[in-house]
Coordinates of N, CA and C in Angstrom, one line a residue:
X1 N -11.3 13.0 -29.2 CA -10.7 12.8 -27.8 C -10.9 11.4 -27.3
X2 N -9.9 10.6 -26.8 CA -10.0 8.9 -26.2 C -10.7 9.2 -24.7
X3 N -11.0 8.0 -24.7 CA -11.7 8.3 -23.3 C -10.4 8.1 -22.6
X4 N -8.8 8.0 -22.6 CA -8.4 8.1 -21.3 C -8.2 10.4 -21.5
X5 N -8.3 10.5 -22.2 CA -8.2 11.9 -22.6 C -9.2 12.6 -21.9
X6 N -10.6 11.9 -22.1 CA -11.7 12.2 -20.8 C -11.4 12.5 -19.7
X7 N -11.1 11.1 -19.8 CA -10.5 10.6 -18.3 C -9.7 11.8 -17.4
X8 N -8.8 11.9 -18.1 CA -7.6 13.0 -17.6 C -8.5 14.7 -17.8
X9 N -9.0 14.6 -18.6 CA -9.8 16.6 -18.3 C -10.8 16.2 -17.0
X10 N -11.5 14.9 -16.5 CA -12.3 14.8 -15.6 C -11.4 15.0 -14.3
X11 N -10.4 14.5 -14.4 CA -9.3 14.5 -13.1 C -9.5 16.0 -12.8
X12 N -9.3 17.1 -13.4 CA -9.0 18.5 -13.6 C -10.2 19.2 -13.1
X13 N -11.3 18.5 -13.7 CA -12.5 19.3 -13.3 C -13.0 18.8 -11.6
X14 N -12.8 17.9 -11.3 CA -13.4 17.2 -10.0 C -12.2 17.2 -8.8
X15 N -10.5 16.9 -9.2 CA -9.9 16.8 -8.0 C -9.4 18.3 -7.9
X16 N -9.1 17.9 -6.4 CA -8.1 19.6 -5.8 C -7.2 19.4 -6.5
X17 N -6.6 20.7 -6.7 CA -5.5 21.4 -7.2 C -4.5 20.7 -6.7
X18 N -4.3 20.1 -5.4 CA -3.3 19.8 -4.6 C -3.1 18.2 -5.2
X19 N -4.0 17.7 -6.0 CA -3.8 16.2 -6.4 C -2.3 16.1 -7.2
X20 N -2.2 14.9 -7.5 CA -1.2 14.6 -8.6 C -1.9 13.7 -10.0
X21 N -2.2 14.6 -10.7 CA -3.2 14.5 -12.4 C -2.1 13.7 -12.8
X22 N -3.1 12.5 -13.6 CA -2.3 11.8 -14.3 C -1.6 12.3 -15.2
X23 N -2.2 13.2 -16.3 CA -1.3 14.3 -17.5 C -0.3 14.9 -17.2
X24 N -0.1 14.6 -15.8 CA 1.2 15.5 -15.3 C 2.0 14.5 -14.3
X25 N 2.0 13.4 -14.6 CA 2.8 12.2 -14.3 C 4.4 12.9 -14.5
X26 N 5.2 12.1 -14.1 CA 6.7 12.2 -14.4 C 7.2 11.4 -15.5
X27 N 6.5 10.5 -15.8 CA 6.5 9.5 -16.4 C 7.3 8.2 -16.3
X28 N 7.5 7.2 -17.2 CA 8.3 6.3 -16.6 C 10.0 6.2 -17.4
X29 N 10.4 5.2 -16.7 CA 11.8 5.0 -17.0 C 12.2 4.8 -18.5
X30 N 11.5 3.8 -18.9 CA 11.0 3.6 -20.3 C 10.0 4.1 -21.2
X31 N 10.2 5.0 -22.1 CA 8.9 5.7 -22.8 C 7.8 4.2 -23.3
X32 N 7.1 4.7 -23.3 CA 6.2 4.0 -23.9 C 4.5 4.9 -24.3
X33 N 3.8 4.2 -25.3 CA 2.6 4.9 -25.9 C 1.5 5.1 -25.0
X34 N 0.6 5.7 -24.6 CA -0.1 6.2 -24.2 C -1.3 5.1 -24.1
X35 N -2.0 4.4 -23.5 CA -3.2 3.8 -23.6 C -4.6 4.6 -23.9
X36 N -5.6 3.9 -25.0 CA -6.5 4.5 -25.4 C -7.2 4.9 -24.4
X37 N -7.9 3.8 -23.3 CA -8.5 3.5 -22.2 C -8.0 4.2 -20.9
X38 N -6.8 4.1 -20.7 CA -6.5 4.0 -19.0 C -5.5 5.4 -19.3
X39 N -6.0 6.0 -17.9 CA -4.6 6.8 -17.5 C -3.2 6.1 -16.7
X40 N -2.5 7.1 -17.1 CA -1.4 6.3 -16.2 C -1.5 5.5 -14.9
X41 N -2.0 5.6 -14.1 CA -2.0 5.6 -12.4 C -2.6 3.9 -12.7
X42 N -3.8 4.0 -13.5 CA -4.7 3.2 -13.8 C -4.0 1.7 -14.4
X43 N -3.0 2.1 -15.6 CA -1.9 1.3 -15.7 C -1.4 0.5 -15.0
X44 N -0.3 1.4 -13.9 CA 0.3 1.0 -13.0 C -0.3 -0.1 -12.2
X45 N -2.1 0.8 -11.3 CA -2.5 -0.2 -10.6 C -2.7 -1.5 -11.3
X46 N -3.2 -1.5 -12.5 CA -3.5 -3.1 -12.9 C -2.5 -4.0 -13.3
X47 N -1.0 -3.3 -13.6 CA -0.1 -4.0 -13.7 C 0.6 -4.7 -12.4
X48 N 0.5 -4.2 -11.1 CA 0.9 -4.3 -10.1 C -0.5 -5.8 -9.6
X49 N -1.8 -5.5 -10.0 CA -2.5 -6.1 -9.4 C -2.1 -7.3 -10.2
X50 N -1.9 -7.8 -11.6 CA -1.9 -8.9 -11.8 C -0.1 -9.5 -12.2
X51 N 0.4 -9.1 -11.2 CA 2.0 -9.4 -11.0 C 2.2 -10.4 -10.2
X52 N 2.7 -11.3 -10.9 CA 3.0 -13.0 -9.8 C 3.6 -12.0 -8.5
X53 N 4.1 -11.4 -8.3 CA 4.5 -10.6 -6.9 C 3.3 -10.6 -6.0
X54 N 2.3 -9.7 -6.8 CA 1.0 -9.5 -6.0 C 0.5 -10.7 -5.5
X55 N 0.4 -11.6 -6.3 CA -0.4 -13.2 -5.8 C 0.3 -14.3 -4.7
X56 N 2.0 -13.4 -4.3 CA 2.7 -14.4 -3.9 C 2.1 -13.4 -2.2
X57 N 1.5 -13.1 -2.3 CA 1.5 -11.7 -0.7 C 0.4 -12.8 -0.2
X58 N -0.7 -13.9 -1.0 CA -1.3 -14.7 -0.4 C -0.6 -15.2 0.6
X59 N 0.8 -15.9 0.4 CA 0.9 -16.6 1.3 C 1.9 -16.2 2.5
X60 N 2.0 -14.9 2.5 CA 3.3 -14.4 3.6 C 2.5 -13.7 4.6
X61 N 3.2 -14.2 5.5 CA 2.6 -13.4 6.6 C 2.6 -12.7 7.3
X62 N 1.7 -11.8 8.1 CA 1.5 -10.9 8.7 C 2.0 -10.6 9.4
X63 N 1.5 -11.4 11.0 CA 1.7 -11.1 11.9 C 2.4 -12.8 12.7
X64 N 1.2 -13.4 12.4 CA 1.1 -14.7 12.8 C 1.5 -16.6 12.3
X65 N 3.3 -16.7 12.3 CA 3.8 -17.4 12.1 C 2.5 -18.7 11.8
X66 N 2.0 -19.4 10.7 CA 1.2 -20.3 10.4 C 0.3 -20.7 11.6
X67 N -0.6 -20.0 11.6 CA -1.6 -19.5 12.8 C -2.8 -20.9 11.7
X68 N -3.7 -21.3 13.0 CA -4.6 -22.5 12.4 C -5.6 -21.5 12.2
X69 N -6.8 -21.8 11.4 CA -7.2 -20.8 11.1 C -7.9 -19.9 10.4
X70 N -8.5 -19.9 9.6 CA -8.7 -18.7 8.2 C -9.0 -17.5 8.1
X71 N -8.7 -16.8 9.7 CA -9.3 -15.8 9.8 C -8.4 -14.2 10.0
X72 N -7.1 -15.4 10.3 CA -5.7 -14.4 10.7 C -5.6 -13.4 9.0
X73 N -4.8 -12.5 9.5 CA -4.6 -12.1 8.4 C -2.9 -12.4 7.4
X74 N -3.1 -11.6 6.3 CA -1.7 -12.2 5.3 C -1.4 -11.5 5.0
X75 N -0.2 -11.1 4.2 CA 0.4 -9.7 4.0 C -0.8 -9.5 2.7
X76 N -1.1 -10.1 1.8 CA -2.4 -9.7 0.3 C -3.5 -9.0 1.5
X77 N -4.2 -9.9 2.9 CA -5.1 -9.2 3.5 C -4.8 -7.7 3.7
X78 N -3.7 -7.6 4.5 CA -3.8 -6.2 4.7 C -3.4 -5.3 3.9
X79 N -2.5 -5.7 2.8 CA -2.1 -4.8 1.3 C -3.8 -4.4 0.8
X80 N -5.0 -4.9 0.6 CA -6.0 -5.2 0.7 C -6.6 -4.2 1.6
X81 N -6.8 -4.1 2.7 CA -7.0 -3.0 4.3 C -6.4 -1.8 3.7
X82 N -5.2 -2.1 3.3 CA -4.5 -0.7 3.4 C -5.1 0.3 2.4
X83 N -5.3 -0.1 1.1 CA -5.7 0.3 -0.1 C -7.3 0.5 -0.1
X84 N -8.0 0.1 0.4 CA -9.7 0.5 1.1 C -9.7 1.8 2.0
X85 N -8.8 1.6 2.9 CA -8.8 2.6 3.7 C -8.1 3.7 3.6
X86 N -7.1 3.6 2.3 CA -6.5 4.9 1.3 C -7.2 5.9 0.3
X87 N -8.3 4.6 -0.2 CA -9.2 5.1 -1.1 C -10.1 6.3 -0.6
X88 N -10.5 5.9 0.9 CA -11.1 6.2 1.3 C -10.9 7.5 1.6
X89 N -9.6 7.7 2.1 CA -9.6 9.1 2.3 C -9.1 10.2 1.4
X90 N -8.9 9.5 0.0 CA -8.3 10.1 -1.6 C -9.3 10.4 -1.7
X91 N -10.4 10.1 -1.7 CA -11.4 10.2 -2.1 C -12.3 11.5 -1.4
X92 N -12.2 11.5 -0.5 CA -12.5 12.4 0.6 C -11.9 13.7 0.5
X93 N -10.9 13.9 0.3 CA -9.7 15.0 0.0 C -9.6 15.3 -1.4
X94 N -10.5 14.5 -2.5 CA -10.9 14.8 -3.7 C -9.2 14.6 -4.3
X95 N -8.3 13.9 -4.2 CA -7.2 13.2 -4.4 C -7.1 12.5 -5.5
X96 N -6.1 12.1 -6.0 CA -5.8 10.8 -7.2 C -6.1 9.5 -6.4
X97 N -7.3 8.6 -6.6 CA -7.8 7.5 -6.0 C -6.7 6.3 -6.9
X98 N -6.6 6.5 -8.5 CA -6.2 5.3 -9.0 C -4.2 5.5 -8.4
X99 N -3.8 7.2 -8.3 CA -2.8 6.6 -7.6 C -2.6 6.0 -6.4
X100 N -3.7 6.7 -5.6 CA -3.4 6.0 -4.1 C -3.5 4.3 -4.4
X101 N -4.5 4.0 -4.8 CA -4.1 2.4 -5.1 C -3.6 1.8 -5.1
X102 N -2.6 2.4 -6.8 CA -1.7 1.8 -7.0 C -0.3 1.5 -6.0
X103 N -0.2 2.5 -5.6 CA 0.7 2.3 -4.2 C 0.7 2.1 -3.2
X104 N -0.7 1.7 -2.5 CA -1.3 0.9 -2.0 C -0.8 -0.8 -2.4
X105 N -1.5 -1.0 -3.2 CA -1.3 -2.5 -3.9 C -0.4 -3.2 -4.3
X106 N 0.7 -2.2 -4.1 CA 2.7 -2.4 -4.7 C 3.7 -2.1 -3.2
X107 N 2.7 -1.6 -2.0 CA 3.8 -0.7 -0.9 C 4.2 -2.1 -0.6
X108 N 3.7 -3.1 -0.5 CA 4.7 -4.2 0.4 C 5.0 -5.7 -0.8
X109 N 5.3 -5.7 -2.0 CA 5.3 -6.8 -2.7 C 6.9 -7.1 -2.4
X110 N 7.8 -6.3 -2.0 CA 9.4 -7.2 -1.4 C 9.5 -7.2 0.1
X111 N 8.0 -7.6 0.8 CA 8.0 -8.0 1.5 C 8.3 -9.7 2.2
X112 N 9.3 -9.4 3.5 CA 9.9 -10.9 3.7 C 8.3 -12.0 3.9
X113 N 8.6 -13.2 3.6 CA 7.8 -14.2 4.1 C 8.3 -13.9 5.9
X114 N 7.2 -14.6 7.0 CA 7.2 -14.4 8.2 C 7.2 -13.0 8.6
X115 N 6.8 -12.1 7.9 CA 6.4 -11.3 8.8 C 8.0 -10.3 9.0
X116 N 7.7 -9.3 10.0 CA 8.9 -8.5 10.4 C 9.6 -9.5 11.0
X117 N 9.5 -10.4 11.4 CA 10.6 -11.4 11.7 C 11.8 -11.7 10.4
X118 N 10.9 -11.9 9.7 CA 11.7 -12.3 8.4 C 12.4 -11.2 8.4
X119 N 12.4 -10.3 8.1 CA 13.1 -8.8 8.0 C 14.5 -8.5 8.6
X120 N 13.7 -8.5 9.7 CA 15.3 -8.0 10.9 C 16.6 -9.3 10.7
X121 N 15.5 -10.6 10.3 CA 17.0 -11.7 10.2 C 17.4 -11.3 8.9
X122 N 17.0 -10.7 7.6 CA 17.7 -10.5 6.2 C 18.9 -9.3 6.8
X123 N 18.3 -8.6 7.1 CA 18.9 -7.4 7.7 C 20.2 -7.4 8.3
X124 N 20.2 -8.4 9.4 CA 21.3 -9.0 10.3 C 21.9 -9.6 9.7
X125 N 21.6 -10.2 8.6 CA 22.9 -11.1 7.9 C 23.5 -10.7 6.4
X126 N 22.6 -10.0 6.3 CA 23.0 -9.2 4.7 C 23.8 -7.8 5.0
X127 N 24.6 -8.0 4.5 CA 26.1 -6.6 4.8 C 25.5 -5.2 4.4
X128 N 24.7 -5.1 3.3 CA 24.1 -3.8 3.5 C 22.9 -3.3 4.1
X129 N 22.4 -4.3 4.8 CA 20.9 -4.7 5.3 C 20.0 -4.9 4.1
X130 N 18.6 -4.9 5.2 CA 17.7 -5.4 4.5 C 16.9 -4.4 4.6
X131 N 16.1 -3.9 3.6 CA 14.9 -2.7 3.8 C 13.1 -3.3 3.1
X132 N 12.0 -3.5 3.3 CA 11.7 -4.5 2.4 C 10.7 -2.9 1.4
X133 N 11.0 -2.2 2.0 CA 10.5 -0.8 0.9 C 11.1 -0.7 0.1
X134 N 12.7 -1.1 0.0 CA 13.4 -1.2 -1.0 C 13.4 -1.9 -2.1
X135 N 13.0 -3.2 -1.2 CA 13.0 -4.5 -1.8 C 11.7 -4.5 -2.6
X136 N 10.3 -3.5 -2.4 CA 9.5 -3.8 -3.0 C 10.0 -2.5 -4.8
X137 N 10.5 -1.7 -4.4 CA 11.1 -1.4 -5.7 C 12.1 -1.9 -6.6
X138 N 12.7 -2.8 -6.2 CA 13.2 -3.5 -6.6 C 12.8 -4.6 -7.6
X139 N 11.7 -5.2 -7.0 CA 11.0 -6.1 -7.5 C 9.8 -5.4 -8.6
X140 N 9.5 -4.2 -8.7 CA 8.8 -3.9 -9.9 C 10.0 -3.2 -11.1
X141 N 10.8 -2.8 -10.4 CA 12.0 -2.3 -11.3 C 12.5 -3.6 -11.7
X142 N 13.2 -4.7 -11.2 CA 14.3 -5.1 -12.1 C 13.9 -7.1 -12.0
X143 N 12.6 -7.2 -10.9 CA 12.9 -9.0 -11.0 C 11.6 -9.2 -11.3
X144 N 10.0 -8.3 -11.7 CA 9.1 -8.7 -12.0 C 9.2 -9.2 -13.7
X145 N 8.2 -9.7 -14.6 CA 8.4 -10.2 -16.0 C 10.0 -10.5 -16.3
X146 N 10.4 -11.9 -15.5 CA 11.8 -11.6 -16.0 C 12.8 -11.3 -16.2
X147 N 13.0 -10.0 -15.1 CA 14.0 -9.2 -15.4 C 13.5 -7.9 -15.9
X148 N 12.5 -7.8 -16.8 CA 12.2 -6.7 -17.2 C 11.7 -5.1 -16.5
X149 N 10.9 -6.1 -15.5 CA 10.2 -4.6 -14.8 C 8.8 -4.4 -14.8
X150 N 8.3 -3.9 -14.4 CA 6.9 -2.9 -14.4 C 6.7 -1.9 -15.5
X151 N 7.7 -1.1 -15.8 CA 8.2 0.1 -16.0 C 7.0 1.0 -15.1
X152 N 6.7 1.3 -13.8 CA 5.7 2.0 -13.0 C 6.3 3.7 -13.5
X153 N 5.2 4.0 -13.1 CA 5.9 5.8 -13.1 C 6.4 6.1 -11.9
X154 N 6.7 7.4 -12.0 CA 7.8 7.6 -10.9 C 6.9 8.1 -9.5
X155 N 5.9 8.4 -9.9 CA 5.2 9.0 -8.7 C 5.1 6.9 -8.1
X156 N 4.3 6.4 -8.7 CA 4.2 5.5 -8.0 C 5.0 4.6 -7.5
X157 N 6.7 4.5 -7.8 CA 7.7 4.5 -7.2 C 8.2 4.9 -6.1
X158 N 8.0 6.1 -6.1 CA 8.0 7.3 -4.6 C 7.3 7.0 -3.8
X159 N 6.0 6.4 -3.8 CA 5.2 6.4 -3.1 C 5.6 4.4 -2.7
X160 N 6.0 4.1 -3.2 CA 6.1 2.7 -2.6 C 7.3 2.2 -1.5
X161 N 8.6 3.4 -2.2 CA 9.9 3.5 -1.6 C 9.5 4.0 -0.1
X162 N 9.2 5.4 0.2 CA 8.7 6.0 1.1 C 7.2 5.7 1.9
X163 N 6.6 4.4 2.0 CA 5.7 4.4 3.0 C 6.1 4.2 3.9
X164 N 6.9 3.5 4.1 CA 7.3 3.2 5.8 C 7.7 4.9 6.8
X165 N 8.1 4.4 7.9 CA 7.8 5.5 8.4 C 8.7 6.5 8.3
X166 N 9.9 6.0 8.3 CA 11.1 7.1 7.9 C 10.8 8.3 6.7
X167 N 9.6 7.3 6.0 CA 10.2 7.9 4.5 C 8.9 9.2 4.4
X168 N 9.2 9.9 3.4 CA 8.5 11.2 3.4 C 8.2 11.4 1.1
X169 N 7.1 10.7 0.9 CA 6.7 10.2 -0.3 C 6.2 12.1 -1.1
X170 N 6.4 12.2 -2.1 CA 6.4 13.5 -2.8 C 4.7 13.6 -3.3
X171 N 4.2 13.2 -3.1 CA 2.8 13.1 -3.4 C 2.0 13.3 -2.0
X172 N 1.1 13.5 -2.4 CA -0.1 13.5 -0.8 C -0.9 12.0 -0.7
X173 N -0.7 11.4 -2.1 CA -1.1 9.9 -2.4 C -0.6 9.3 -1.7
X174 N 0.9 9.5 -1.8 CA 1.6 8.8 -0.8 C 1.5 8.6 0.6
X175 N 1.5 10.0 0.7 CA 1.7 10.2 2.2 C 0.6 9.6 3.0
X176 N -1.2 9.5 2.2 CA -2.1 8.8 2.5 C -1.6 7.2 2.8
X177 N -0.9 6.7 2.1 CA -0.8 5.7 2.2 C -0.2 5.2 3.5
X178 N 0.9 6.2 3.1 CA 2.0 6.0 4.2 C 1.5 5.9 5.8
X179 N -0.1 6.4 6.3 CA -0.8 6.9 7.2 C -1.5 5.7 7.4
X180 N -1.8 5.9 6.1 CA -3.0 4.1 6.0 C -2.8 3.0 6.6
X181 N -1.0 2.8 5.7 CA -0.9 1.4 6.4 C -0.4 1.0 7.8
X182 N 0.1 2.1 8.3 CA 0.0 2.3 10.0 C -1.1 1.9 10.8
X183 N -2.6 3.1 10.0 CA -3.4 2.7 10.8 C -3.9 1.1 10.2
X184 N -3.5 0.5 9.5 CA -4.3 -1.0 8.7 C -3.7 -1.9 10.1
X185 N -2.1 -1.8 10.2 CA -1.4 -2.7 10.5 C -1.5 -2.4 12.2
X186 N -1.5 -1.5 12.8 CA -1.3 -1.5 14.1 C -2.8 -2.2 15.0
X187 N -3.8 -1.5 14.0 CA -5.4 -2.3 14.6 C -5.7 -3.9 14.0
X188 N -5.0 -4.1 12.7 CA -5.2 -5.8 12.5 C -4.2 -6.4 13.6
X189 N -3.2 -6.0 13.7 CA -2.3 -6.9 15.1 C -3.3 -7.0 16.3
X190 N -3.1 -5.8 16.6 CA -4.6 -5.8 17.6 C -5.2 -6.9 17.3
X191 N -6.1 -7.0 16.4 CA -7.4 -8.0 16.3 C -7.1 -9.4 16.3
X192 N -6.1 -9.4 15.3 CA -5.5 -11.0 15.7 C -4.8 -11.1 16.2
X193 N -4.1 -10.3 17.9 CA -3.7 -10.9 18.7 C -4.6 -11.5 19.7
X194 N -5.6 -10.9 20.0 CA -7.2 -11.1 20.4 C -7.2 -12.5 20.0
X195 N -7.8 -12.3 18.5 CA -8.1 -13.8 17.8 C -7.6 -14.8 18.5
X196 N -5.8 -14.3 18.6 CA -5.2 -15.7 18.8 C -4.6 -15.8 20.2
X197 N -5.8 -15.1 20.9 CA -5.5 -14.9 22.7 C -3.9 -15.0 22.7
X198 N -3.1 -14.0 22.5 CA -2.1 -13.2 23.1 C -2.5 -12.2 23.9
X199 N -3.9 -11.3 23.4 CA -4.0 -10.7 24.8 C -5.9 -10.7 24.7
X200 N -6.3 -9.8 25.7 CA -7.8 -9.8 25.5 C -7.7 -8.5 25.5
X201 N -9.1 -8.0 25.0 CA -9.3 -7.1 24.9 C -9.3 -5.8 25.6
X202 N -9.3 -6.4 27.2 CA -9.5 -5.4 28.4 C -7.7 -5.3 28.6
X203 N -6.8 -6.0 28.3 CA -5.9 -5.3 27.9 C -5.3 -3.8 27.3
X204 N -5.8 -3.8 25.9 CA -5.8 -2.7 25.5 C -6.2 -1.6 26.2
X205 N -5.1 -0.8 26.3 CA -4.9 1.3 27.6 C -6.0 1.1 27.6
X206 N -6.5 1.5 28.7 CA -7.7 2.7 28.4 C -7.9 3.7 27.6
X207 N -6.7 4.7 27.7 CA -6.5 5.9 27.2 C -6.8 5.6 25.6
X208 N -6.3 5.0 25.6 CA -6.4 4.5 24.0 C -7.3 4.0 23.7
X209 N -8.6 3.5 24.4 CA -9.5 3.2 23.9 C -11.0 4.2 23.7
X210 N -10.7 4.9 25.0 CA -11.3 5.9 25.9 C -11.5 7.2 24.0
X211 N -10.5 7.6 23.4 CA -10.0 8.3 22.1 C -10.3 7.8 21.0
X212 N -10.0 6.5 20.6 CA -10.0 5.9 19.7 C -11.5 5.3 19.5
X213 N -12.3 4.0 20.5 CA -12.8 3.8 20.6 C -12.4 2.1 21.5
X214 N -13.5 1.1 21.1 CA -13.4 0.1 22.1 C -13.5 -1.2 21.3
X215 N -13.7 -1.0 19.7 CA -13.7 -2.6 18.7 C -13.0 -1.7 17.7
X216 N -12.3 -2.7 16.8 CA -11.9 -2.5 15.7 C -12.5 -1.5 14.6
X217 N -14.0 -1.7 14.4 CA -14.6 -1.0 13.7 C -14.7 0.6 14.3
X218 N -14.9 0.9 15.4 CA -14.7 1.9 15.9 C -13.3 2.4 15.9
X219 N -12.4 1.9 16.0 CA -11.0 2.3 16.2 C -10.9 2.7 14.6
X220 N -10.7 2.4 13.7 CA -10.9 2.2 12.2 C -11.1 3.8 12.0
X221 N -12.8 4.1 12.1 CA -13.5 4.8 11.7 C -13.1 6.0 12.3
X222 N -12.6 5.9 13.8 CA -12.2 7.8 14.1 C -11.0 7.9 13.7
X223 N -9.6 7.1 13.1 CA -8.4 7.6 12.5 C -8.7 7.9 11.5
X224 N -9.4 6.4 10.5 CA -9.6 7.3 9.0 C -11.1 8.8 8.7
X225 N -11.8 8.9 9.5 CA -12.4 10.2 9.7 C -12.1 11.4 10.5

């Protein structure tokens, strides 16, 4: 037996029923051999993590048009947020952690430079619009290595198409994620609008703080618990 063979009877003995087991992947577009080492999920994430795509999310931004600074965040920071605080609750729910990651670490790679700004102008001027959930399957399907692809599996496709909010991802991986990055992205705006005094903190509802909590780290901890 290989240890990704381990690997995959451990999935079976420790996660819920309700997970998505690597052995029972959909597989990918292109067949290919089985790794000694890694299960599928495991693949995907590490191809996604060392993808010129992944390294280019250093420099695009978040929230805050070239903010001075090193503390703002970047689309890699919160791709980063999102995937910690996915894990977190895969984990929790006894879930596929190496899937959640991976679609985690891939949900925003055809993401515009500048932020949702960038977006709504591709959108506005491009005849079919612009979607960048689209855009980020796009870019593991057909413009990563060349032209060649990723070849990702399909769960982790699903899950990258469908994070945004519209979308409704066929996994519970997903749908973590899809949860995740709401909660990543709505409390980092928060914090670096603070940062970059657009507002103070006694701004933020009451009501919403009153539930949530009153810092970031408290706000964090009662969505993802």
């Amino acid at each position: 037996m290989t240890i990704r063979e381990n690997l995959e009877k451990r999935e079976h003995d420790i996660l819920s029923p309700y997970a998505a087991f690597s052995d029972e992947s959909k597989g990918r577009d292109t067949y290919e051999e089985q790794c000694d080492l890694r299960p599928v999920y495991q693949r995907d994430r590490d191809r996604i993590l060392h993808s010129k795509s992944f390294r280019r999310l250093k420099g695009k931004t978040q929230v805050f048009l070239a903010p001075e600074g090193d503390h703002y965040r970047t689309r890699m920071t919160h791709t980063l947020e999102v995937s910690q605080n996915a894990r977190t609750v895969a984990k929790a729910l006894r879930l596929n952690e190496d899937l959640t990651e991976a679609i985690a670490l891939g949900h925003d790679l055809g993401h515009t430079p500048f932020g949702h700004a960038g977006e709504r102008i591709l959108n506005e001027i491009y005849s079919e619009g612009f979607r960048h959930q689209e855009q980020s399957v796009r870019v593991v399907e057909c413009l990563e290595k060349d032209g060649e692809g990723l070849n990702l599996t399909v769960e982790v496709r699903d899950g990258i198409r469908n994070h945004s909010t519209s979308g409704n991802p066929s996994t519970l991986e997903g749908k973590i994620v899809r949860l995740c990055d709401k909660i990543a992205y709505v409390n980092s705006d928060i914090d670096d609008a603070i940062r970059g005094k657009v507002i103070k903190e006694e701004d933020i509802p009451r009501e919403y703080t009153e539930i949530l909590g009153n810092t970031l780290r408290e706000r964090l901890n009662t969505l993802i618990h």
